[in-house]
Short mmCIF file of C-alpha atoms and ligand atoms in Angstrom, two decimals:
data_model
loop_
_atom_site.label_atom_id
_atom_site.label_comp_id
_atom_site.label_asym_id
_atom_site.label_seq_id
_atom_site.Cartn_x
_atom_site.Cartn_y
_atom_site.Cartn_z
CA UNK A 1 -0.04 -0.05 0.00
CA UNK A 2 1.57 3.34 -1.09
CA UNK A 3 0.34 6.49 0.56
CA UNK A 4 0.28 9.92 -1.33
CA UNK A 5 -0.88 13.34 -0.46
CA UNK A 6 -2.48 13.75 -3.85
CA UNK A 7 -3.59 11.15 -6.56
CA UNK A 8 -4.30 12.57 -10.11
CA UNK A 9 -6.14 10.12 -12.36
CA UNK A 10 -5.32 10.42 -16.04
CA UNK A 11 -2.30 12.07 -17.77
CA UNK A 12 -4.09 14.16 -20.48
CA UNK A 13 -3.74 17.88 -20.66
CA UNK A 14 -5.75 18.26 -17.36
CA UNK A 15 -3.92 15.78 -15.27
CA UNK A 16 -0.43 16.79 -16.49
CA UNK A 17 -1.26 20.41 -15.86
CA UNK A 18 -2.47 19.62 -12.35
CA UNK A 19 0.75 17.85 -11.66
CA UNK A 20 2.76 20.69 -12.93
CA UNK A 21 0.84 23.25 -10.76
CA UNK A 22 1.69 20.99 -7.68
CA UNK A 23 5.32 20.89 -8.67
CA UNK A 24 6.57 23.33 -6.07
CA UNK A 25 4.09 22.35 -3.37
CA UNK A 26 6.33 19.85 -1.68
CA UNK A 27 3.40 17.36 -1.68
CA UNK A 28 3.82 13.72 -2.43
CA UNK A 29 1.86 13.25 -5.75
CA UNK A 30 0.91 10.28 -7.84
CA UNK A 31 -0.13 10.65 -11.57
CA UNK A 32 -1.91 7.39 -12.72
CA UNK A 33 -2.47 6.85 -16.38
CA UNK A 34 -3.99 3.79 -18.04
CA UNK A 35 -2.11 4.06 -21.34
CA UNK A 36 1.53 3.97 -22.11
CA UNK A 37 2.81 7.17 -23.85
CA UNK A 38 3.02 8.27 -26.55
CA UNK A 39 -0.65 7.42 -26.96
CA UNK A 40 -3.17 8.63 -29.49
CA UNK A 41 -6.19 10.62 -28.34
CA UNK A 42 -9.02 11.19 -30.69
CA UNK A 43 -8.98 15.00 -31.20
CA UNK A 44 -8.72 17.70 -33.92
CA UNK A 45 -5.23 18.54 -32.46
CA UNK A 46 -5.76 22.32 -32.39
CA UNK A 47 -4.16 23.88 -29.45
CA UNK A 48 -5.46 27.32 -28.49
CA UNK A 49 -3.23 30.24 -28.44
CA UNK A 50 -3.55 30.88 -24.71
CA UNK A 51 -2.24 27.57 -23.75
CA UNK A 52 1.46 28.82 -23.63
CA UNK A 53 0.25 31.39 -21.13
CA UNK A 54 -1.45 28.86 -18.91
CA UNK A 55 1.91 26.98 -18.73
CA UNK A 56 3.85 30.18 -18.14
CA UNK A 57 1.72 31.10 -15.13
CA UNK A 58 2.98 27.85 -13.52
CA UNK A 59 6.65 28.20 -14.61
CA UNK A 60 7.82 30.54 -17.39
CA UNK A 61 10.32 27.82 -18.53
CA UNK A 62 7.29 25.54 -19.55
CA UNK A 63 6.29 28.08 -22.03
CA UNK A 64 9.78 28.00 -23.48
CA UNK A 65 9.82 24.32 -23.59
CA UNK A 66 6.45 24.28 -25.46
CA UNK A 67 7.90 26.67 -28.14
CA UNK A 68 10.63 23.97 -28.59
CA UNK A 69 8.16 21.27 -29.94
CA UNK A 70 9.25 20.89 -33.50
CA UNK A 71 6.45 18.61 -34.72
CA UNK A 72 3.71 21.30 -34.79
CA UNK A 73 2.05 23.61 -37.28
CA UNK A 74 1.52 27.37 -36.35
CA UNK A 75 -1.92 28.66 -37.27
CA UNK A 76 -2.51 32.35 -37.72
CA UNK A 77 -5.96 32.35 -39.49
CA UNK A 78 -9.40 30.93 -38.95
CA UNK A 79 -11.71 30.33 -41.92
CA UNK A 80 -15.48 30.03 -41.46
CA UNK A 81 -17.32 28.68 -44.32
CA UNK A 82 -21.23 29.38 -44.06
CA UNK A 83 -23.64 27.06 -45.53
CA UNK A 84 -23.99 29.22 -48.58
CA UNK A 85 -20.08 28.77 -48.90
CA UNK A 86 -19.36 32.43 -48.03
CA UNK A 87 -15.93 32.33 -46.38
CA UNK A 88 -15.00 34.56 -43.53
CA UNK A 89 -11.38 34.84 -42.66
CA UNK A 90 -10.40 35.93 -39.11
CA UNK A 91 -6.76 36.57 -38.30
CA UNK A 92 -5.81 35.43 -34.76
CA UNK A 93 -4.54 38.00 -32.38
CA UNK A 94 -1.87 35.39 -31.40
CA UNK A 95 -0.88 32.27 -33.32
CA UNK A 96 -2.28 28.91 -32.11
CA UNK A 97 -0.90 25.64 -33.28
CA UNK A 98 -1.98 22.24 -34.52
CA UNK A 99 0.06 19.41 -32.84
CA UNK A 100 -0.85 15.72 -32.77
CA UNK A 101 -2.04 14.76 -29.25
CA UNK A 102 0.48 11.92 -29.26
CA UNK A 103 3.13 14.52 -29.46
CA UNK A 104 1.49 17.31 -27.32
CA UNK A 105 0.46 14.94 -24.38
CA UNK A 106 3.83 13.21 -24.37
CA UNK A 107 5.48 16.65 -24.15
CA UNK A 108 3.22 17.57 -21.09
CA UNK A 109 3.84 14.16 -19.42
CA UNK A 110 7.59 14.48 -20.08
CA UNK A 111 7.67 17.85 -18.43
CA UNK A 112 5.63 16.59 -15.39
CA UNK A 113 7.90 13.45 -15.02
CA UNK A 114 10.83 15.72 -14.27
CA UNK A 115 9.18 16.88 -11.05
CA UNK A 116 10.89 15.55 -7.85
CA UNK A 117 7.59 15.32 -6.02
CA UNK A 118 5.80 13.31 -8.69
CA UNK A 119 5.51 9.43 -9.14
CA UNK A 120 4.15 8.62 -12.59
CA UNK A 121 2.52 5.24 -12.96
CA UNK A 122 1.46 4.53 -16.60
CA UNK A 123 0.13 1.49 -18.29
CA UNK A 124 -2.42 0.60 -15.74
CA UNK A 125 -5.99 1.92 -15.17
CA UNK A 126 -7.51 3.08 -12.03
CA UNK A 127 -10.22 0.44 -11.48
CA UNK A 128 -11.81 1.63 -8.39
CA UNK A 129 -11.95 4.84 -6.11
CA UNK A 130 -13.32 4.41 -2.56
CA UNK A 131 -13.97 7.54 -0.46
CA UNK A 132 -13.15 7.49 3.17
CA UNK A 133 -13.02 9.81 6.03
CA UNK A 134 -9.33 10.54 5.68
CA UNK A 135 -9.16 10.47 1.90
CA UNK A 136 -9.39 7.87 -1.04
CA UNK A 137 -8.38 4.33 -1.54
CA UNK A 138 -7.50 3.70 -5.11
CA UNK A 139 -7.14 0.22 -6.80
CA UNK A 140 -5.32 -0.11 -10.09
CA UNK A 141 -5.56 -2.73 -12.77
CA UNK A 142 -2.20 -4.21 -11.90
CA UNK A 143 -3.36 -4.86 -8.30
CA UNK A 144 -1.74 -1.94 -6.50
CA UNK A 145 -3.64 -0.41 -3.59
CA UNK A 146 -2.88 3.37 -3.12
CA UNK A 147 -4.31 5.96 -0.76
CA UNK A 148 -4.34 9.75 -0.99
CA UNK A 149 -5.75 12.49 1.15
CA UNK A 150 -7.00 14.21 -2.02
CA UNK A 151 -7.99 13.17 -5.51
CA UNK A 152 -7.95 15.13 -8.68
CA UNK A 153 -10.01 13.42 -11.36
CA UNK A 154 -8.64 14.07 -14.79
CA UNK A 155 -9.48 10.80 -16.48
CA UNK A 156 -11.84 12.18 -19.14
CA UNK A 157 -15.47 11.91 -19.90
CA UNK A 158 -15.73 8.21 -19.57
CA UNK A 159 -13.26 7.89 -16.69
CA UNK A 160 -13.81 6.20 -13.37
CA UNK A 161 -13.42 9.46 -11.23
CA UNK A 162 -16.39 11.03 -13.04
CA UNK A 163 -18.47 7.89 -12.87
CA UNK A 164 -17.94 7.43 -9.12
CA UNK A 165 -17.58 11.10 -7.85
CA UNK A 166 -19.35 13.59 -10.15
CA UNK A 167 -21.91 15.33 -8.12
CA UNK A 168 -24.08 15.88 -11.28
CA UNK A 169 -25.73 13.87 -14.09
CA UNK A 170 -24.54 14.54 -17.71
CA UNK A 171 -27.56 14.39 -19.86
CA UNK A 172 -27.16 12.99 -23.43
CA UNK A 173 -28.39 16.23 -24.81
CA UNK A 174 -25.38 17.98 -23.25
CA UNK A 175 -22.78 16.30 -25.39
CA UNK A 176 -21.50 16.18 -29.01
CA UNK A 177 -19.87 13.31 -30.83
CA UNK A 178 -17.04 13.77 -33.31
CA UNK A 179 -14.95 11.76 -35.67
CA UNK A 180 -11.59 12.53 -37.14
CA UNK A 181 -8.84 10.98 -39.51
CA UNK A 182 -5.45 11.99 -40.68
CA UNK A 183 -4.92 12.86 -44.48
CA UNK A 184 -2.17 13.76 -46.80
CA UNK A 185 -2.56 15.44 -50.15
CA UNK A 186 -5.65 17.67 -49.56
CA UNK A 187 -5.52 20.35 -52.09
CA UNK A 188 -5.99 24.14 -52.14
CA UNK A 189 -5.43 24.82 -48.51
CA UNK A 190 -5.20 28.30 -47.35
CA UNK A 191 -1.75 28.56 -45.41
CA UNK A 192 -1.65 28.37 -41.63
CA UNK A 193 -5.41 28.18 -41.46
CA UNK A 194 -7.95 26.35 -39.32
CA UNK A 195 -10.97 25.64 -41.54
CA UNK A 196 -14.52 25.20 -40.16
CA UNK A 197 -17.11 24.31 -42.88
CA UNK A 198 -20.70 24.80 -41.48
CA UNK A 199 -22.47 22.46 -43.71
CA UNK A 200 -26.34 22.54 -43.35
CA UNK A 201 -26.69 18.87 -42.49
CA UNK A 202 -24.11 19.18 -39.55
CA UNK A 203 -25.36 22.30 -37.78
CA UNK A 204 -24.54 23.38 -35.09
CA UNK A 205 -21.58 21.14 -35.87
CA UNK A 206 -19.12 21.43 -38.71
CA UNK A 207 -16.54 19.81 -40.94
CA UNK A 208 -13.00 20.74 -40.05
CA UNK A 209 -9.74 20.74 -41.90
CA UNK A 210 -6.66 21.48 -39.70
CA UNK A 211 -3.16 21.54 -41.06
CA UNK A 212 -0.34 19.52 -39.52
CA UNK A 213 3.41 19.51 -40.38
CA UNK A 214 4.61 17.61 -43.41
CA UNK A 215 1.50 18.62 -45.61
CA UNK A 216 -0.71 16.30 -43.49
CA UNK A 217 -4.09 17.25 -42.15
CA UNK A 218 -6.53 16.46 -39.37
CA UNK A 219 -10.10 16.41 -40.81
CA UNK A 220 -13.34 15.47 -39.10
CA UNK A 221 -16.93 16.21 -38.36
CA UNK A 222 -18.81 16.86 -35.08
CA UNK A 223 -22.49 16.89 -34.20
CA UNK A 224 -24.75 16.94 -31.14
CA UNK A 225 -25.06 13.48 -29.63
CA UNK A 226 -28.84 13.74 -29.51
CA UNK A 227 -29.06 14.35 -33.27
CA UNK A 228 -26.72 11.58 -33.96
CA UNK A 229 -28.54 9.01 -31.86
CA UNK A 230 -32.11 10.18 -32.87
CA UNK A 231 -31.36 10.07 -36.44
CA UNK A 232 -29.21 6.92 -36.30
CA UNK A 233 -26.49 8.71 -38.11
CA UNK A 234 -23.20 6.96 -38.72
CA UNK A 235 -20.65 9.73 -38.43
CA UNK A 236 -17.90 7.86 -40.15
CA UNK A 237 -20.20 7.24 -43.20
CA UNK A 238 -21.39 10.80 -43.22
CA UNK A 239 -17.75 12.06 -43.14
CA UNK A 240 -16.93 9.90 -46.14
CA UNK A 241 -19.97 10.83 -48.02
CA UNK A 242 -19.11 14.63 -47.66
CA UNK A 243 -15.44 13.93 -48.70
CA UNK A 244 -16.65 12.01 -51.74
CA UNK A 245 -19.69 14.09 -52.84
CA UNK A 246 -19.58 17.62 -51.39
CA UNK A 247 -19.19 20.08 -54.38
CA UNK A 248 -16.53 22.25 -52.44
CA UNK A 249 -14.89 19.87 -50.06
CA UNK A 250 -15.04 16.75 -52.45
CA UNK A 251 -12.62 18.11 -55.15
CA UNK A 252 -9.94 19.07 -52.40
CA UNK A 253 -9.91 15.48 -51.28
CA UNK A 254 -9.72 13.90 -54.81
CA UNK A 255 -6.07 13.09 -54.57
CA UNK A 256 -5.90 12.90 -50.67
CA UNK A 257 -5.13 9.70 -48.95
CA UNK A 258 -6.26 8.75 -45.51
CA UNK A 259 -3.72 7.53 -43.12
CA UNK A 260 -5.24 5.04 -40.58
CA UNK A 261 -8.81 4.88 -39.57
CA UNK A 262 -11.58 7.33 -38.90
CA UNK A 263 -11.93 7.37 -35.11
CA UNK A 264 -14.52 9.00 -32.87
CA UNK A 265 -15.22 10.03 -29.31
CA UNK A 266 -17.53 12.11 -27.34
CA UNK A 267 -17.34 15.67 -26.17
CA UNK A 268 -18.87 16.61 -22.74
CA UNK A 269 -20.11 20.15 -23.34
CA UNK A 270 -19.84 23.12 -20.92
CA UNK A 271 -23.59 23.84 -21.09
CA UNK A 272 -24.13 24.96 -17.42
CA UNK A 273 -22.28 25.37 -14.20
CA UNK A 274 -22.05 22.03 -12.49
CA UNK A 275 -20.77 21.11 -8.98
CA UNK A 276 -17.34 19.72 -9.80
CA UNK A 277 -15.85 19.23 -6.38
CA UNK A 278 -16.70 17.68 -3.09
CA UNK A 279 -15.08 16.54 -0.02
CA UNK A 280 -11.35 15.83 -0.84
CA UNK A 281 -11.77 15.84 -4.61
CA UNK A 282 -12.02 17.96 -7.69
CA UNK A 283 -12.85 17.11 -11.27
CA UNK A 284 -11.03 18.75 -14.28
CA UNK A 285 -11.26 18.83 -17.99
CA UNK A 286 -13.53 16.42 -19.70
CA UNK A 287 -14.32 14.78 -16.39
CA UNK A 288 -15.91 18.10 -15.39
CA UNK A 289 -17.61 18.55 -18.75
CA UNK A 290 -15.79 21.72 -19.82
CA UNK A 291 -15.71 21.44 -23.61
CA UNK A 292 -16.62 24.75 -25.49
CA UNK A 293 -20.19 24.26 -26.58
CA UNK A 294 -19.66 26.20 -29.90
CA UNK A 295 -16.21 25.23 -31.09
CA UNK A 296 -15.73 21.74 -29.39
CA UNK A 297 -12.29 22.88 -28.07
CA UNK A 298 -11.54 21.38 -24.62
CA UNK A 299 -7.74 21.31 -24.27
CA UNK A 300 -7.32 24.89 -23.00
CA UNK A 301 -10.15 24.53 -20.41
CA UNK A 302 -8.76 21.13 -19.32
CA UNK A 303 -5.40 22.74 -18.66
CA UNK A 304 -6.79 25.75 -16.93
CA UNK A 305 -8.91 23.60 -14.51
CA UNK A 306 -5.88 21.39 -13.94
CA UNK A 307 -3.87 24.31 -12.92
CA UNK A 308 -6.61 25.68 -10.59
CA UNK A 309 -7.13 22.17 -9.13
CA UNK A 310 -3.46 21.89 -8.48
CA UNK A 311 -3.26 25.27 -6.76
CA UNK A 312 -6.34 24.54 -4.84
CA UNK A 313 -5.01 21.15 -3.68
CA UNK A 314 -1.84 23.06 -2.38
CA UNK A 315 -4.06 25.41 -0.54
CA UNK A 316 -6.06 22.64 1.11
CA UNK A 317 -2.86 21.13 2.53
CA UNK A 318 -1.63 24.58 3.82
CA UNK A 319 -4.98 25.18 5.57
CA UNK A 320 -5.47 21.57 6.38
CA UNK A 321 -9.04 21.97 5.13
CA UNK A 322 -10.57 19.39 2.72
CA UNK A 323 -14.12 20.14 3.47
CA UNK A 324 -16.81 20.48 0.79
CA UNK A 325 -17.02 24.19 1.57
CA UNK A 326 -13.39 24.68 1.21
CA UNK A 327 -13.20 22.82 -2.00
CA UNK A 328 -15.87 24.94 -3.47
CA UNK A 329 -13.25 27.75 -4.00
CA UNK A 330 -12.14 25.55 -6.94
CA UNK A 331 -15.56 25.62 -8.73
CA UNK A 332 -15.85 29.37 -7.84
CA UNK A 333 -12.35 30.29 -9.25
CA UNK A 334 -12.77 28.18 -12.48
CA UNK A 335 -16.18 29.32 -13.24
CA UNK A 336 -15.28 32.85 -12.44
CA UNK A 337 -12.66 32.59 -15.07
CA UNK A 338 -14.47 30.57 -17.76
CA UNK A 339 -18.27 31.08 -17.34
CA UNK A 340 -18.79 34.51 -18.88
CA UNK A 341 -17.13 33.72 -22.20
CA UNK A 342 -18.64 30.26 -22.19
CA UNK A 343 -22.19 31.79 -21.83
CA UNK A 344 -21.37 33.80 -24.98
CA UNK A 345 -20.45 30.67 -26.78
CA UNK A 346 -23.69 29.05 -25.65
CA UNK A 347 -25.55 31.99 -27.20
CA UNK A 348 -23.55 31.66 -30.44
CA UNK A 349 -24.34 27.97 -30.53
CA UNK A 350 -28.02 28.29 -29.91
CA UNK A 351 -28.76 31.53 -31.99
CA UNK A 352 -26.16 31.40 -34.80
CA UNK A 353 -24.80 27.96 -35.43
CA UNK A 354 -28.14 26.19 -35.40
CA UNK A 355 -29.58 28.48 -38.04
CA UNK A 356 -28.20 28.42 -41.67
CA UNK A 357 -29.70 31.77 -42.60
CA UNK A 358 -28.12 33.60 -39.50
CA UNK A 359 -24.75 31.89 -40.32
CA UNK A 360 -24.91 33.13 -43.94
CA UNK A 361 -25.75 36.66 -42.76
CA UNK A 362 -23.17 36.58 -40.03
CA UNK A 363 -20.35 35.51 -42.54
CA UNK A 364 -21.35 38.36 -44.99
CA UNK A 365 -21.58 40.93 -42.26
CA UNK A 366 -18.10 39.93 -41.04
CA UNK A 367 -16.68 40.20 -44.58
CA UNK A 368 -18.09 43.77 -44.83
CA UNK A 369 -17.49 44.98 -41.42
CA UNK A 370 -14.01 45.26 -39.94
CA UNK A 371 -15.35 45.84 -36.44
CA UNK A 372 -17.10 42.47 -36.46
CA UNK A 373 -13.80 40.78 -37.61
CA UNK A 374 -11.90 42.48 -34.88
CA UNK A 375 -14.47 41.41 -32.17
CA UNK A 376 -14.32 37.84 -33.54
CA UNK A 377 -10.54 37.77 -33.43
CA UNK A 378 -10.50 38.88 -29.85
CA UNK A 379 -13.02 36.19 -28.86
CA UNK A 380 -11.09 33.30 -30.64
C1 FAD B 1 -13.00 14.25 -32.32
C2 FAD B 1 -12.67 15.32 -31.23
C3 FAD B 1 -11.83 16.37 -31.74
C4 FAD B 1 -11.47 17.42 -30.81
N1 FAD B 1 -10.73 18.47 -31.23
C5 FAD B 1 -10.29 19.30 -30.36
C6 FAD B 1 -9.42 20.34 -30.75
O1 FAD B 1 -9.02 20.43 -31.92
N2 FAD B 1 -8.92 21.25 -29.91
C7 FAD B 1 -9.38 21.16 -28.56
O2 FAD B 1 -9.01 22.07 -27.73
N3 FAD B 1 -10.14 20.11 -28.10
C8 FAD B 1 -10.58 19.29 -28.91
N4 FAD B 1 -11.35 18.15 -28.46
C9 FAD B 1 -11.65 18.06 -27.09
C10 FAD B 1 -10.41 17.53 -26.32
O3 FAD B 1 -10.02 16.35 -26.90
C11 FAD B 1 -10.61 17.26 -24.85
O4 FAD B 1 -11.52 18.24 -24.30
C12 FAD B 1 -9.41 17.20 -24.01
O5 FAD B 1 -8.68 16.02 -24.34
C13 FAD B 1 -9.75 17.10 -22.56
O6 FAD B 1 -8.56 16.70 -21.91
P1 FAD B 1 -8.58 15.92 -20.44
O7 FAD B 1 -7.19 15.91 -19.96
O8 FAD B 1 -9.61 16.41 -19.58
O9 FAD B 1 -8.99 14.51 -20.91
P2 FAD B 1 -8.20 13.41 -21.95
O10 FAD B 1 -7.44 14.13 -22.92
O11 FAD B 1 -9.41 12.53 -22.42
O12 FAD B 1 -7.26 12.63 -20.97
C14 FAD B 1 -7.80 11.81 -20.00
C15 FAD B 1 -6.69 10.74 -19.68
O13 FAD B 1 -7.13 9.87 -18.67
C16 FAD B 1 -6.68 8.52 -19.03
N5 FAD B 1 -7.66 7.60 -18.38
C17 FAD B 1 -8.94 7.37 -18.72
N6 FAD B 1 -9.48 6.43 -17.74
C18 FAD B 1 -8.52 6.20 -16.92
C19 FAD B 1 -8.50 5.31 -15.81
N7 FAD B 1 -9.42 4.61 -15.43
N8 FAD B 1 -7.29 5.27 -15.09
C20 FAD B 1 -6.20 6.14 -15.42
N9 FAD B 1 -6.17 6.85 -16.46
C21 FAD B 1 -7.28 6.90 -17.35
C22 FAD B 1 -6.85 8.45 -20.58
O14 FAD B 1 -6.03 7.34 -21.11
C23 FAD B 1 -6.32 9.86 -20.93
O15 FAD B 1 -4.85 9.87 -21.13
C24 FAD B 1 -11.76 17.16 -29.33
C25 FAD B 1 -12.43 16.01 -28.95
C26 FAD B 1 -12.91 15.16 -29.86
C27 FAD B 1 -13.59 13.86 -29.47
#
């Protein structure tokens, strides 16, 4: 039986960032991950521009290290294509990047693995989490029994910590589902651009094409889970149909070749404020349902929540307070930071993205009005 101050479940962006945020705490921390890295994660691989800042607030050297990743593609422009195919180009205020999750997540885990206070256990899942009066008992797939005074649940939307600890129910109507594949040889690509094609049959979802290094691409589609299940839609088939028959997208894929399979996963959307902490635990990232309801982006929110959870955990030990009331500061800080802009994204999703006529008008308005483009650039 190994005893830790903090156990973090899952070494995705949320879990690794939580570990980094606890790096100078002096606490004895374990990070437990079911896969061995590098591992693939089904994703669009678009890393938001503010991610370097999140890392820099923990340690400025982490931002410098991130800049050193070679296998990434900088992106400076976002192209929205409305259902009537009017394209609106928005220049980012700061460059983002597209980086395969196998590369990005390994980078984060590698950074965390250098911490003196962190024990990293990979290749075995957490099987069970049992709350007790002094903390948690955790069983892993390889038969280890661990204890911790505090648990940070970062094992994603289907993880064990959300299933056992989440003080809320995630309704199927609050999620999206998306599929993606890697391609080479897509034609007529605007340089350094994230492309979002709002095709009528996908709204409020979209078809994306994101550029990767070496003239490769991550392309995929996402839609609300409720629409997919009620219409018995097979997203893989729909994606291939668009690639083969869409009059604008089809010709661009005519000489493209797919590398590997089309893979899908769910996105737990940040549709409302939920209770994401309790006595001696906090949930982060997808385990806390923090995915942007309009764009489907979740990496940045996962890292922000991981950082706040790490800082809150250190505070709990300083104050020797693990009560429900004290843990609530985590919810308040995180929602204080994220909720306002998220609410705007909810409005965009409900009023703009669901309506092809409004999307067409918005795209035209953006093209003729510099102020709208500037506003959008600031929001992205
Ligand atoms: C198709 C698709 C495209 C997307 N595109 C983008 C995009 O372009 N940009 C963006 O910002 N977001 C995107 N997202 C959302 C993004 O992938 C997630 O929001 C993000 O990965 C959340 O990070 P996380 O650390 O919370 O969870 P995850 O990245 O899911 O990490 C959880 C980790 O926990 C591990 N784990 C799970 N169960 C256990 C267990 N029992 N024990 C131990 N470890 C466990 C997993 O192996 C994993 O490593 C996309 C999602 C999908 C499905």
